[in-house]
PDB file of C-alpha atoms in Angstrom:
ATOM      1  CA  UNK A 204     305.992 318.982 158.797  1.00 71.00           C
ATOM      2  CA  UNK A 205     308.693 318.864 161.582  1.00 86.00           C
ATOM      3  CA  UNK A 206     306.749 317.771 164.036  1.00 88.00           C
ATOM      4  CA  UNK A 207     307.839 315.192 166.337  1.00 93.00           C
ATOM      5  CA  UNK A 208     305.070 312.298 167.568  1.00 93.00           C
ATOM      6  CA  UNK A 209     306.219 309.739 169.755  1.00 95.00           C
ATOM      7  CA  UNK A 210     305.960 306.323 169.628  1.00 95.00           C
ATOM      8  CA  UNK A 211     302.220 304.513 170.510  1.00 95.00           C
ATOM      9  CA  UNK A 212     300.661 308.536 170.283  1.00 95.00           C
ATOM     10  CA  UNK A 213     297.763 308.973 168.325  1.00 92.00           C
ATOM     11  CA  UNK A 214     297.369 311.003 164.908  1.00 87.00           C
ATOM     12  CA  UNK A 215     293.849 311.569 163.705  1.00 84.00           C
ATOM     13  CA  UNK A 216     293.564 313.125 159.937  1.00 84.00           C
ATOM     14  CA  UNK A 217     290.705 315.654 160.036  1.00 85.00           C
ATOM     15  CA  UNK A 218     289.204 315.465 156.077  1.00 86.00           C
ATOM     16  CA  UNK A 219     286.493 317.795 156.797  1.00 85.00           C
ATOM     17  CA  UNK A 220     289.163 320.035 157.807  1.00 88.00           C
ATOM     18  CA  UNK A 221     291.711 319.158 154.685  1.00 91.00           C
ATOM     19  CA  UNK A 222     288.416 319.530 152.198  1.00 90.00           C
ATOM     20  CA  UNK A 223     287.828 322.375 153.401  1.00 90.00           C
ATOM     21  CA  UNK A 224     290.980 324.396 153.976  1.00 93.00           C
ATOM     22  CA  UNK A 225     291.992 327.827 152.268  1.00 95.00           C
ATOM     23  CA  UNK A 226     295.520 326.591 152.585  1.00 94.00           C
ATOM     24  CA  UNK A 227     294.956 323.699 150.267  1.00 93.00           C
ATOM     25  CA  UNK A 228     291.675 324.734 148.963  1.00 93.00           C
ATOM     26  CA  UNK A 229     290.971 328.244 146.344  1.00 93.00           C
ATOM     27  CA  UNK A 230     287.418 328.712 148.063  1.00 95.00           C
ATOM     28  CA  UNK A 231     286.722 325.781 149.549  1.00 93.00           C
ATOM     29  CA  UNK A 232     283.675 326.575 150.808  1.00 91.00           C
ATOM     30  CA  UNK A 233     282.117 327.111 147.400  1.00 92.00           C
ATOM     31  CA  UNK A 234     280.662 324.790 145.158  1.00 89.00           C
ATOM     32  CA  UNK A 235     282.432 324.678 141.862  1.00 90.00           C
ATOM     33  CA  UNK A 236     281.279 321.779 139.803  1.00 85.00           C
ATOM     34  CA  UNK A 237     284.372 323.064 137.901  1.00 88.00           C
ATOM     35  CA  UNK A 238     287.049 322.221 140.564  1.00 89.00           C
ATOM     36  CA  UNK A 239     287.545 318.827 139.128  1.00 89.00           C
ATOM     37  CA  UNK A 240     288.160 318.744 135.251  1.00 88.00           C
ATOM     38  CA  UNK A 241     285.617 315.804 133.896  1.00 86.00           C
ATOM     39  CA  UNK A 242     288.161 315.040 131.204  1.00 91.00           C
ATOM     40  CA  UNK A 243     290.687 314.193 133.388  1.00 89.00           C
ATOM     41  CA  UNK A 244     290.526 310.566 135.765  1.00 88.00           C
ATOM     42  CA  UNK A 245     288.571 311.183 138.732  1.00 84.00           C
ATOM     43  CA  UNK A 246     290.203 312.852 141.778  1.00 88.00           C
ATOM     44  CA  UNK A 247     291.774 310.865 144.391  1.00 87.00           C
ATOM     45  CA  UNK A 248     294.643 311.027 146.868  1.00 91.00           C
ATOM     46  CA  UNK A 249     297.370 310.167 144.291  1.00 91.00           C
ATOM     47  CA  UNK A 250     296.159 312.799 141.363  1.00 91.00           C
ATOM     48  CA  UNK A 251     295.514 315.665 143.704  1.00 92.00           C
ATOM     49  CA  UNK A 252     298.367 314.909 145.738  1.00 93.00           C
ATOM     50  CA  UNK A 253     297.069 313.757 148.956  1.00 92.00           C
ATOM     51  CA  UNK A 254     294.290 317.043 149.189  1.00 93.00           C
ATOM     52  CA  UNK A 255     291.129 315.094 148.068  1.00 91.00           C
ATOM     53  CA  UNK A 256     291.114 311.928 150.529  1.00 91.00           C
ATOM     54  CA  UNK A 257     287.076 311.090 150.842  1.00 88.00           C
ATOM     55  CA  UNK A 258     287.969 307.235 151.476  1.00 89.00           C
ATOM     56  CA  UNK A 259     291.211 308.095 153.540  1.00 88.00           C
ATOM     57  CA  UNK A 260     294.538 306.722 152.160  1.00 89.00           C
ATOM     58  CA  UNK A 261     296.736 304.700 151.834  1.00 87.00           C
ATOM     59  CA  UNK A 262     297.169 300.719 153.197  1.00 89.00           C
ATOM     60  CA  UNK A 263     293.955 301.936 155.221  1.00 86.00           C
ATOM     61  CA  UNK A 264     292.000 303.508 152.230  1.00 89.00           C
ATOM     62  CA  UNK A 265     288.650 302.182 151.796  1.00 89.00           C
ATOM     63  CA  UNK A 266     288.500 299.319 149.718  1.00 92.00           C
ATOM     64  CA  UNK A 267     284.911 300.056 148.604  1.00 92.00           C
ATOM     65  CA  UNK A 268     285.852 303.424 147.324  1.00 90.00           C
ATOM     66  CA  UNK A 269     285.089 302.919 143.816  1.00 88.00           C
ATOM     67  CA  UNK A 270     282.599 300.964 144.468  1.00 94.00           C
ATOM     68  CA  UNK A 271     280.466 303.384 146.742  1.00 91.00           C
ATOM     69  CA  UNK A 272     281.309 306.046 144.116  1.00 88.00           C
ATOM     70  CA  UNK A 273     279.682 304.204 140.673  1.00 93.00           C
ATOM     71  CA  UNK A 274     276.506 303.105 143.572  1.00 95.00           C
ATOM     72  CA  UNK A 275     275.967 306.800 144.394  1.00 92.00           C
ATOM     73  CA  UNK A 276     276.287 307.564 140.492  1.00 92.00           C
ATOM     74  CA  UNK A 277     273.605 304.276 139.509  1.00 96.00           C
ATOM     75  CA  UNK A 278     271.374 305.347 142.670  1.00 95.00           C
ATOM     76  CA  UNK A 279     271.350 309.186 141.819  1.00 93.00           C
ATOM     77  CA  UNK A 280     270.557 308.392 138.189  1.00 94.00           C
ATOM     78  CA  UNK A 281     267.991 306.171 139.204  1.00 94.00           C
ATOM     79  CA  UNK A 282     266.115 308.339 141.776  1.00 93.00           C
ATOM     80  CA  UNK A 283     266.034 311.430 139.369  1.00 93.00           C
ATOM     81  CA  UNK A 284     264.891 310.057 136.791  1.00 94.00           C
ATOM     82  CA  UNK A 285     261.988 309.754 138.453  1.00 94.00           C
ATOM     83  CA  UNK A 286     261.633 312.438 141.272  1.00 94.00           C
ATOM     84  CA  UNK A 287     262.570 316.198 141.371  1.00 93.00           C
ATOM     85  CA  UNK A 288     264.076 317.080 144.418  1.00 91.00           C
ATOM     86  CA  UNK A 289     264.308 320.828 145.767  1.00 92.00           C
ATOM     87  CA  UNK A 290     265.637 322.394 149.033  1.00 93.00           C
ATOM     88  CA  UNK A 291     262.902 323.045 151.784  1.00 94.00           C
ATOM     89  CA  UNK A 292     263.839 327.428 151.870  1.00 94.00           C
ATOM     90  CA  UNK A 293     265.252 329.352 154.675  1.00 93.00           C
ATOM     91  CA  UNK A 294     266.645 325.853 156.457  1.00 93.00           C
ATOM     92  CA  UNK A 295     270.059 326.137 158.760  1.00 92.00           C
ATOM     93  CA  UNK A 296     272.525 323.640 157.033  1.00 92.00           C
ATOM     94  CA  UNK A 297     275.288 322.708 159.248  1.00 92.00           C
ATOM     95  CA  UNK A 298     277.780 320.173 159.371  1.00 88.00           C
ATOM     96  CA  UNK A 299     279.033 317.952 162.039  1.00 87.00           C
ATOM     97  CA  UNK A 300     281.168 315.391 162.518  1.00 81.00           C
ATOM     98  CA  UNK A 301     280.915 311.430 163.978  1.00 78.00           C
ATOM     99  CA  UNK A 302     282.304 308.611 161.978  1.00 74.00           C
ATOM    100  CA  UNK A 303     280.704 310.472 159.337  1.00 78.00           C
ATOM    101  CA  UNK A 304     280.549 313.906 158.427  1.00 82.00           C
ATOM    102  CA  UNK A 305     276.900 314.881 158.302  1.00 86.00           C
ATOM    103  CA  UNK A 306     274.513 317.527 159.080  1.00 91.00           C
ATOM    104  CA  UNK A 307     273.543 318.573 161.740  1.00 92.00           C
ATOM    105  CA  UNK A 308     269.919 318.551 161.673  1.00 92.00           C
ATOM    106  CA  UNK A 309     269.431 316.633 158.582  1.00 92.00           C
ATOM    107  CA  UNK A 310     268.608 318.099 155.323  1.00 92.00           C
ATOM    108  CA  UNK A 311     265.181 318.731 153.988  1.00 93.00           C
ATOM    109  CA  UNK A 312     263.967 318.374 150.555  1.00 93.00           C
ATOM    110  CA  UNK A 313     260.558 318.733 148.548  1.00 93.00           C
ATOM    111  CA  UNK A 314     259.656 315.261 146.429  1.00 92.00           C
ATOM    112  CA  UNK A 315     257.890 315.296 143.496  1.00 93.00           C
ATOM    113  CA  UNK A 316     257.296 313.238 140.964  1.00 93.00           C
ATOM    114  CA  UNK A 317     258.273 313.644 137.354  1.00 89.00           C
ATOM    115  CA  UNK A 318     255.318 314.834 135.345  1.00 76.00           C
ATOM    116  CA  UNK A 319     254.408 311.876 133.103  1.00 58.00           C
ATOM    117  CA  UNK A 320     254.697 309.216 135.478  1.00 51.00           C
ATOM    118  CA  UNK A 321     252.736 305.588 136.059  1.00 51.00           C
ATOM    119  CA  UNK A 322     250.019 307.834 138.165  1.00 48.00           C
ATOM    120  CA  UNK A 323     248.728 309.456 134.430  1.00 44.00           C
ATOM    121  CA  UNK A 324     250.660 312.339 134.403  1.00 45.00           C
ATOM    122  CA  UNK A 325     249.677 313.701 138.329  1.00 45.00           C
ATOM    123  CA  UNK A 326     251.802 314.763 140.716  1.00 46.00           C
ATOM    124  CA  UNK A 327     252.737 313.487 143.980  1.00 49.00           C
ATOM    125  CA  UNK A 328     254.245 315.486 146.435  1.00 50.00           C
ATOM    126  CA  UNK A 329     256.144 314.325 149.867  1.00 53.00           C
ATOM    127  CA  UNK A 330     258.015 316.830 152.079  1.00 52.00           C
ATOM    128  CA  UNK A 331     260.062 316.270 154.981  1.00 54.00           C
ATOM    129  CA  UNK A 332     259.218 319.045 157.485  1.00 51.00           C
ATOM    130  CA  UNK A 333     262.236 319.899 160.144  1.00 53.00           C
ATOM    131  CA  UNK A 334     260.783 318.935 163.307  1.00 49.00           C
ATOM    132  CA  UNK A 335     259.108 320.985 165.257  1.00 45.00           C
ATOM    133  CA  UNK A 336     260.465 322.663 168.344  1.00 38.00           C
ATOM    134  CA  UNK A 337     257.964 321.032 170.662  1.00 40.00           C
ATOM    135  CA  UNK A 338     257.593 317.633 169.529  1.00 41.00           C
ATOM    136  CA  UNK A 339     261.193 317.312 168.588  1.00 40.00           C
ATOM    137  CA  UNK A 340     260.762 314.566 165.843  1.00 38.00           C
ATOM    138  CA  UNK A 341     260.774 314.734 161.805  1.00 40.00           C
ATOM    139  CA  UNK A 342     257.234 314.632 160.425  1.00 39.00           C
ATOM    140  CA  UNK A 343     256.294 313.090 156.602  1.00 42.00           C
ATOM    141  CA  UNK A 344     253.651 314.711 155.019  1.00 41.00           C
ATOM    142  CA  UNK A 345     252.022 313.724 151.752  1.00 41.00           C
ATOM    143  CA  UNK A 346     249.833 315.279 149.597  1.00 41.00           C
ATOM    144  CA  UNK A 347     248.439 315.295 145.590  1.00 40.00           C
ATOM    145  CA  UNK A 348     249.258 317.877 143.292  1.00 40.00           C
ATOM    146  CA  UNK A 349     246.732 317.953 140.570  1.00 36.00           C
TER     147      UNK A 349
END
């Protein structure tokens, strides 16, 4: 606050930076599934006072906020039901920013299928491996778990 900013300048809202800042945040860089009571309507800018702003804010908010929210929920629910996913160990996570905040390097995960599935009951496995230094591209491998 008391900051002047002329007329026609520029302001750019860093949410990476408001989601995870000490001064707004207790431990922001933890996950706490607990942050956000489940009892309570879900956070946005009004109910946590401007700190949580995933879809901005605003007259420039996101109109597809809620929407995008129950899709991840219905997509999630629908994926697990049906796969286990697990992190590949001893990866580098790091974040970056675009017009998206994403990782860096992508995030890898072990795929496997939910015992008791349409194959009778076997196992298939697919892992995204981080690329390799030399060829510098993801690779897919598959493979059956019996």
């Amino acid at each position: 606050g008391g900051e002047f900013v002329p007329k026609g300048q520029d302001v750019i809202v860093s949410v990476y930076n408001i989601h995870h800042s000490p001064e707004v945040w207790d431990e922001p860089e933890a996950f706490d599934p607990d942050r956000f009571d489940l009892s309570k309507p879900a956070p946005n800018e009004v109910n946590t006072d401007y700190k949580y702003i995933p879809f901005s804010a605003g007259p420039r908010k996101c109109i597809g906020d809620q929407f995008a929210l129950m899709e991840a929920q219905v997509a999630m629910i629908v994926l697990l039901r049906e796969i286990q996913l697990s992190l590949v160990p001893d990866q580098k996570i790091e974040m970056t920013t675009g017009a998206t905040i994403h990782t860096k390097d992508g995030l890898f995960v072990t795929a496997s299928e939910r015992g008791g599935g349409a194959n009778g009951g076997g196992e298939a496995e697919a892992q995204a491996t981080p690329p390799s230094a030399e060829a510098g591209e993801e690779v897919l491998t598959q493979q059956a778990v019996e």
